[in-house]
C-alpha positions as a LaTeX table, in Angstrom:
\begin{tabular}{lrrr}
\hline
Residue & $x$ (\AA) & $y$ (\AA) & $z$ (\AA) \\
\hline
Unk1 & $-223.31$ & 44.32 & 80.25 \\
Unk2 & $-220.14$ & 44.25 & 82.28 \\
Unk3 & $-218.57$ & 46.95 & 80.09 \\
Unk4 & $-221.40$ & 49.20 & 79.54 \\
Unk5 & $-221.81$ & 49.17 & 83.63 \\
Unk6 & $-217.89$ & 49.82 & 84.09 \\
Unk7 & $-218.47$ & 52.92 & 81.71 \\
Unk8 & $-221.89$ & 54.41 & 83.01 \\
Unk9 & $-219.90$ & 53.52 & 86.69 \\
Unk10 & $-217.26$ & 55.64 & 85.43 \\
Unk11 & $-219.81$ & 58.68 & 85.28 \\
Unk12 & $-222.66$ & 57.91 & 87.44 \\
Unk13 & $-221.89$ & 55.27 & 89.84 \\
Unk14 & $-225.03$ & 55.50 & 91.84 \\
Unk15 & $-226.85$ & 54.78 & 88.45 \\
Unk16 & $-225.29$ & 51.10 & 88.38 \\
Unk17 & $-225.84$ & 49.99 & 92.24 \\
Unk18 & $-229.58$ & 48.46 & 91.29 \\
Unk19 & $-227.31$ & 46.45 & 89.14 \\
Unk20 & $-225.45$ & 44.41 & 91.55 \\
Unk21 & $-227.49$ & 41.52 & 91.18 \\
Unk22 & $-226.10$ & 41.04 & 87.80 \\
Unk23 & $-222.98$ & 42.23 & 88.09 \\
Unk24 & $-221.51$ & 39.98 & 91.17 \\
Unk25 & $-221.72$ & 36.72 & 89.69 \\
Unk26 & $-219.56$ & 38.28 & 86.68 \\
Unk27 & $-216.67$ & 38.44 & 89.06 \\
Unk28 & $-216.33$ & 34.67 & 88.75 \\
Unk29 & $-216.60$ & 34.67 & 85.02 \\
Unk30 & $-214.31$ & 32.61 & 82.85 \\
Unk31 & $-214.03$ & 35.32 & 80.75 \\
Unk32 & $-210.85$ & 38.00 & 82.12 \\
Unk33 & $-212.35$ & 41.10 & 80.43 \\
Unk34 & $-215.24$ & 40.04 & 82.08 \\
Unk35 & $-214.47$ & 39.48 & 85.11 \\
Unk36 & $-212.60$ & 42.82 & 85.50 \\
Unk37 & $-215.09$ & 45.29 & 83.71 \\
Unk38 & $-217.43$ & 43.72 & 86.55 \\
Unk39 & $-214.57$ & 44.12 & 89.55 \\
Unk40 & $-214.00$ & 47.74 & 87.91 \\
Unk41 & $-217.74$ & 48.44 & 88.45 \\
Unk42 & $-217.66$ & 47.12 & 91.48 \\
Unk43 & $-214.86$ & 49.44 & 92.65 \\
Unk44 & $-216.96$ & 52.80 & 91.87 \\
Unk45 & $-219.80$ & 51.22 & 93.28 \\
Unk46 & $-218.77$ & 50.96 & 96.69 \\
Unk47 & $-219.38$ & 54.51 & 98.08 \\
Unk48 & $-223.06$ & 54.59 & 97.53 \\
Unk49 & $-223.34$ & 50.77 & 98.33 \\
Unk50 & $-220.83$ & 49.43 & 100.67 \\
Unk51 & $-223.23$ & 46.45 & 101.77 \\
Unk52 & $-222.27$ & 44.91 & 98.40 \\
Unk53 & $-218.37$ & 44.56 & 99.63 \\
Unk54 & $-219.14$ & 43.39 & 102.83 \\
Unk55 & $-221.50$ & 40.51 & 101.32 \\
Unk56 & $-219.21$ & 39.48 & 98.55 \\
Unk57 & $-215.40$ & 40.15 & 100.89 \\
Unk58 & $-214.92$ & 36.06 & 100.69 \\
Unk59 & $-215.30$ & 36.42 & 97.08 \\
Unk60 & $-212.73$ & 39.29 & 96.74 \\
Unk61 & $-210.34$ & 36.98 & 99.03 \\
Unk62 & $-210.87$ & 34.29 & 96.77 \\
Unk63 & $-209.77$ & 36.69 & 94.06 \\
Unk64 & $-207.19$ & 38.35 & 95.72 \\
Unk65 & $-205.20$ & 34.92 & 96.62 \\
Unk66 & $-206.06$ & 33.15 & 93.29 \\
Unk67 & $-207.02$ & 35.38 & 90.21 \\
Unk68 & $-204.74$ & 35.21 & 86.96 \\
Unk69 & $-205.58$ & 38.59 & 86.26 \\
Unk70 & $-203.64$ & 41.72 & 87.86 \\
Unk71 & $-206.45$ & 43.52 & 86.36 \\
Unk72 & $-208.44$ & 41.69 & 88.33 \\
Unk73 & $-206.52$ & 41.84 & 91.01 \\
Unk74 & $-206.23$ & 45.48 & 91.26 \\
Unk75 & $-209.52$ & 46.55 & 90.78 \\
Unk76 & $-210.46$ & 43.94 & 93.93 \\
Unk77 & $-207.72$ & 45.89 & 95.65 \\
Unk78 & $-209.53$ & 49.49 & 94.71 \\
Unk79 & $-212.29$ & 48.14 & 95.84 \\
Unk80 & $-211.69$ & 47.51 & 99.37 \\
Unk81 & $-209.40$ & 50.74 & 99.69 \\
Unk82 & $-212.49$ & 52.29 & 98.85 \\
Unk83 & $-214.27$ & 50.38 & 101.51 \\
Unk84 & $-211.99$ & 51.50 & 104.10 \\
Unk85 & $-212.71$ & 54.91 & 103.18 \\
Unk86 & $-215.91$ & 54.78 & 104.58 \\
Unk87 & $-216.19$ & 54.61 & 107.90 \\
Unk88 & $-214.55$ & 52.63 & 111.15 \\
Unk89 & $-216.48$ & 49.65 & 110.50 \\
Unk90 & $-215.47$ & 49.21 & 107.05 \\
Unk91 & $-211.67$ & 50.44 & 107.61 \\
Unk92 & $-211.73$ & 47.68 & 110.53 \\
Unk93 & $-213.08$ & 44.49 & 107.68 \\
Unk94 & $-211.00$ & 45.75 & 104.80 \\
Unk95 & $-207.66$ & 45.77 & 106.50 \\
Unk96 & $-206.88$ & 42.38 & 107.07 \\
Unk97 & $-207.49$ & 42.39 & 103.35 \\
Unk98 & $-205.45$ & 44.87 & 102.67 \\
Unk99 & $-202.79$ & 43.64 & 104.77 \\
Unk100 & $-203.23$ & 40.14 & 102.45 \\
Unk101 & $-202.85$ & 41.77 & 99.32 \\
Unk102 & $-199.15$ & 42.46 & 100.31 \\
Unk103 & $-198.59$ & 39.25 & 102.34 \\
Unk104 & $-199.73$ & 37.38 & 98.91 \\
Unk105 & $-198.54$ & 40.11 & 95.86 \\
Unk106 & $-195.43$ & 41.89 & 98.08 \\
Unk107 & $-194.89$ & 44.71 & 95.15 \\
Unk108 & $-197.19$ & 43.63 & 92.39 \\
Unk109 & $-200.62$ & 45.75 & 94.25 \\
Unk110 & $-198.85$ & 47.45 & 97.19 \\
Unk111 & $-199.75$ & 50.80 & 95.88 \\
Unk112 & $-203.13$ & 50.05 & 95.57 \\
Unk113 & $-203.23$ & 48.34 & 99.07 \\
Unk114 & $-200.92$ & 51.25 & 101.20 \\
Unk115 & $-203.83$ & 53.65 & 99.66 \\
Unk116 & $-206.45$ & 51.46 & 101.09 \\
Unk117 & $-204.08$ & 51.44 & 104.37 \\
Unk118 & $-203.91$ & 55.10 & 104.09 \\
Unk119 & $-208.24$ & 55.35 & 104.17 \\
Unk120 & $-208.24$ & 52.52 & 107.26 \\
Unk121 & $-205.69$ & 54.65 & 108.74 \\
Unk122 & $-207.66$ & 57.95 & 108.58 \\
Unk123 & $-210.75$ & 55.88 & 109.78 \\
Unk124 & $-208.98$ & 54.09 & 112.67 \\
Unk125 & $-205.78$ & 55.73 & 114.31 \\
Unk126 & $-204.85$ & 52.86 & 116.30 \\
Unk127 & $-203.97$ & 50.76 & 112.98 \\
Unk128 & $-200.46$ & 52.73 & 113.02 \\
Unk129 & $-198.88$ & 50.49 & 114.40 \\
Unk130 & $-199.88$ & 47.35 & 112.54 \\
Unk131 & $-199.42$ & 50.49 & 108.94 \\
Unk132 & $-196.04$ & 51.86 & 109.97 \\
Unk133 & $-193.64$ & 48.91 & 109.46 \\
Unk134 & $-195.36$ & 47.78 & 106.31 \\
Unk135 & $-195.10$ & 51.56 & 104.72 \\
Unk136 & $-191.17$ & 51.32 & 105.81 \\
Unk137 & $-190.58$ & 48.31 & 104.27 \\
Unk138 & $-192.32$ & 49.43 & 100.25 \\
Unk139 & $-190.73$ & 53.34 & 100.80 \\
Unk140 & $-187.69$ & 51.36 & 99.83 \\
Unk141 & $-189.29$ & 49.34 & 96.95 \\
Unk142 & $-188.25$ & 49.94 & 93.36 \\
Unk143 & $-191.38$ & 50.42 & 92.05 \\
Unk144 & $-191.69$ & 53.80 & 92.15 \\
Unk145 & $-195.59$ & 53.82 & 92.79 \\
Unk146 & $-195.53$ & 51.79 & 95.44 \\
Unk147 & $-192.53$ & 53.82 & 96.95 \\
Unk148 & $-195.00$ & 56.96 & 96.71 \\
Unk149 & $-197.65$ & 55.30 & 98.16 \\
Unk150 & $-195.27$ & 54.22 & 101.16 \\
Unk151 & $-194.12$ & 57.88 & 101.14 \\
Unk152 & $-197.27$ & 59.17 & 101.40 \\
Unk153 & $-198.66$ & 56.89 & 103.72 \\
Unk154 & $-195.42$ & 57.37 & 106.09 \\
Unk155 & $-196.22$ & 61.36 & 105.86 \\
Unk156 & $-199.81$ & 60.53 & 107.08 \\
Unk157 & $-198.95$ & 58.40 & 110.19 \\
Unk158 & $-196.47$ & 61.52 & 111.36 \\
\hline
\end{tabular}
């Protein structure tokens, strides 16, 4: 189910939101394919349905502090950058998640999290100052994703 969702998701994401029902519980699966072909779902999901993230954000904590996977991990990360994408009210409940991923993960999903910084940011100004010193920090990282993330990010709070 999990997979054929992820790949209709992929296409038509609004066809897969009646689906949630079935596809949340996944999340917690014992199963790691499972559990991220549900996550990766999830991600595309979010901008025609971003109730869904908001009622399942202590499950995606859960998963961001705990989860084996980096699969996992990463699409949970995509899926709140998308949710700060949205609008002010989103930007404001995703970014203390955000800001976890890297206080949990430093490197590992700080690309994924300074573009979910980046969407909060262009949501809510004022966040520059809690954005800007984490940005500095990874536009010195190794990894040269996250350092173009940082980059980027950096350029976008000028």
């Amino acid at each position: 189910m999990c997979r054929s969702a992820a790949k209709v998701a992929m296409e038509s994401p609004e066809l897969v939101v009646p689906f949630d029902n079935k596809l949340i519980p996944v999340i917690q699966h014992k199963h790691t394919k499972s559990r991220w072909e549900a996550m990766y779902a999830i991600s595309l999901i979010v901008p025609f349905y971003p109730e869904m993230i908001e009622a399942i954000l202590p499950e995606l904590n859960e998963i961001i502090e705990k989860d084996q996977s980096t699969i996992v991990r990463d699409r949970a990360t995509e899926a709140l950058a998308a949710y700060a994408s949205i609008n002010k009210d989103t930007a404001k409940k995703a970014f203390p998640y955000l800001k976890k991923v890297i206080d949990v993960w430093q490197d590992k999903h700080a690309n994924r999290a300074l573009e979910g910084m980046h969407n909060a940011f262009l949501q809510l100004p004022f966040l520059k100052k809690n954005i800007q010193p984490i940005a500095e920090i990874y536009s010195e990282s190794s990894k040269g994703v996250v350092k173009k993330a940082a980059n980027k990010l950096l350029k976008a709070l000028q």
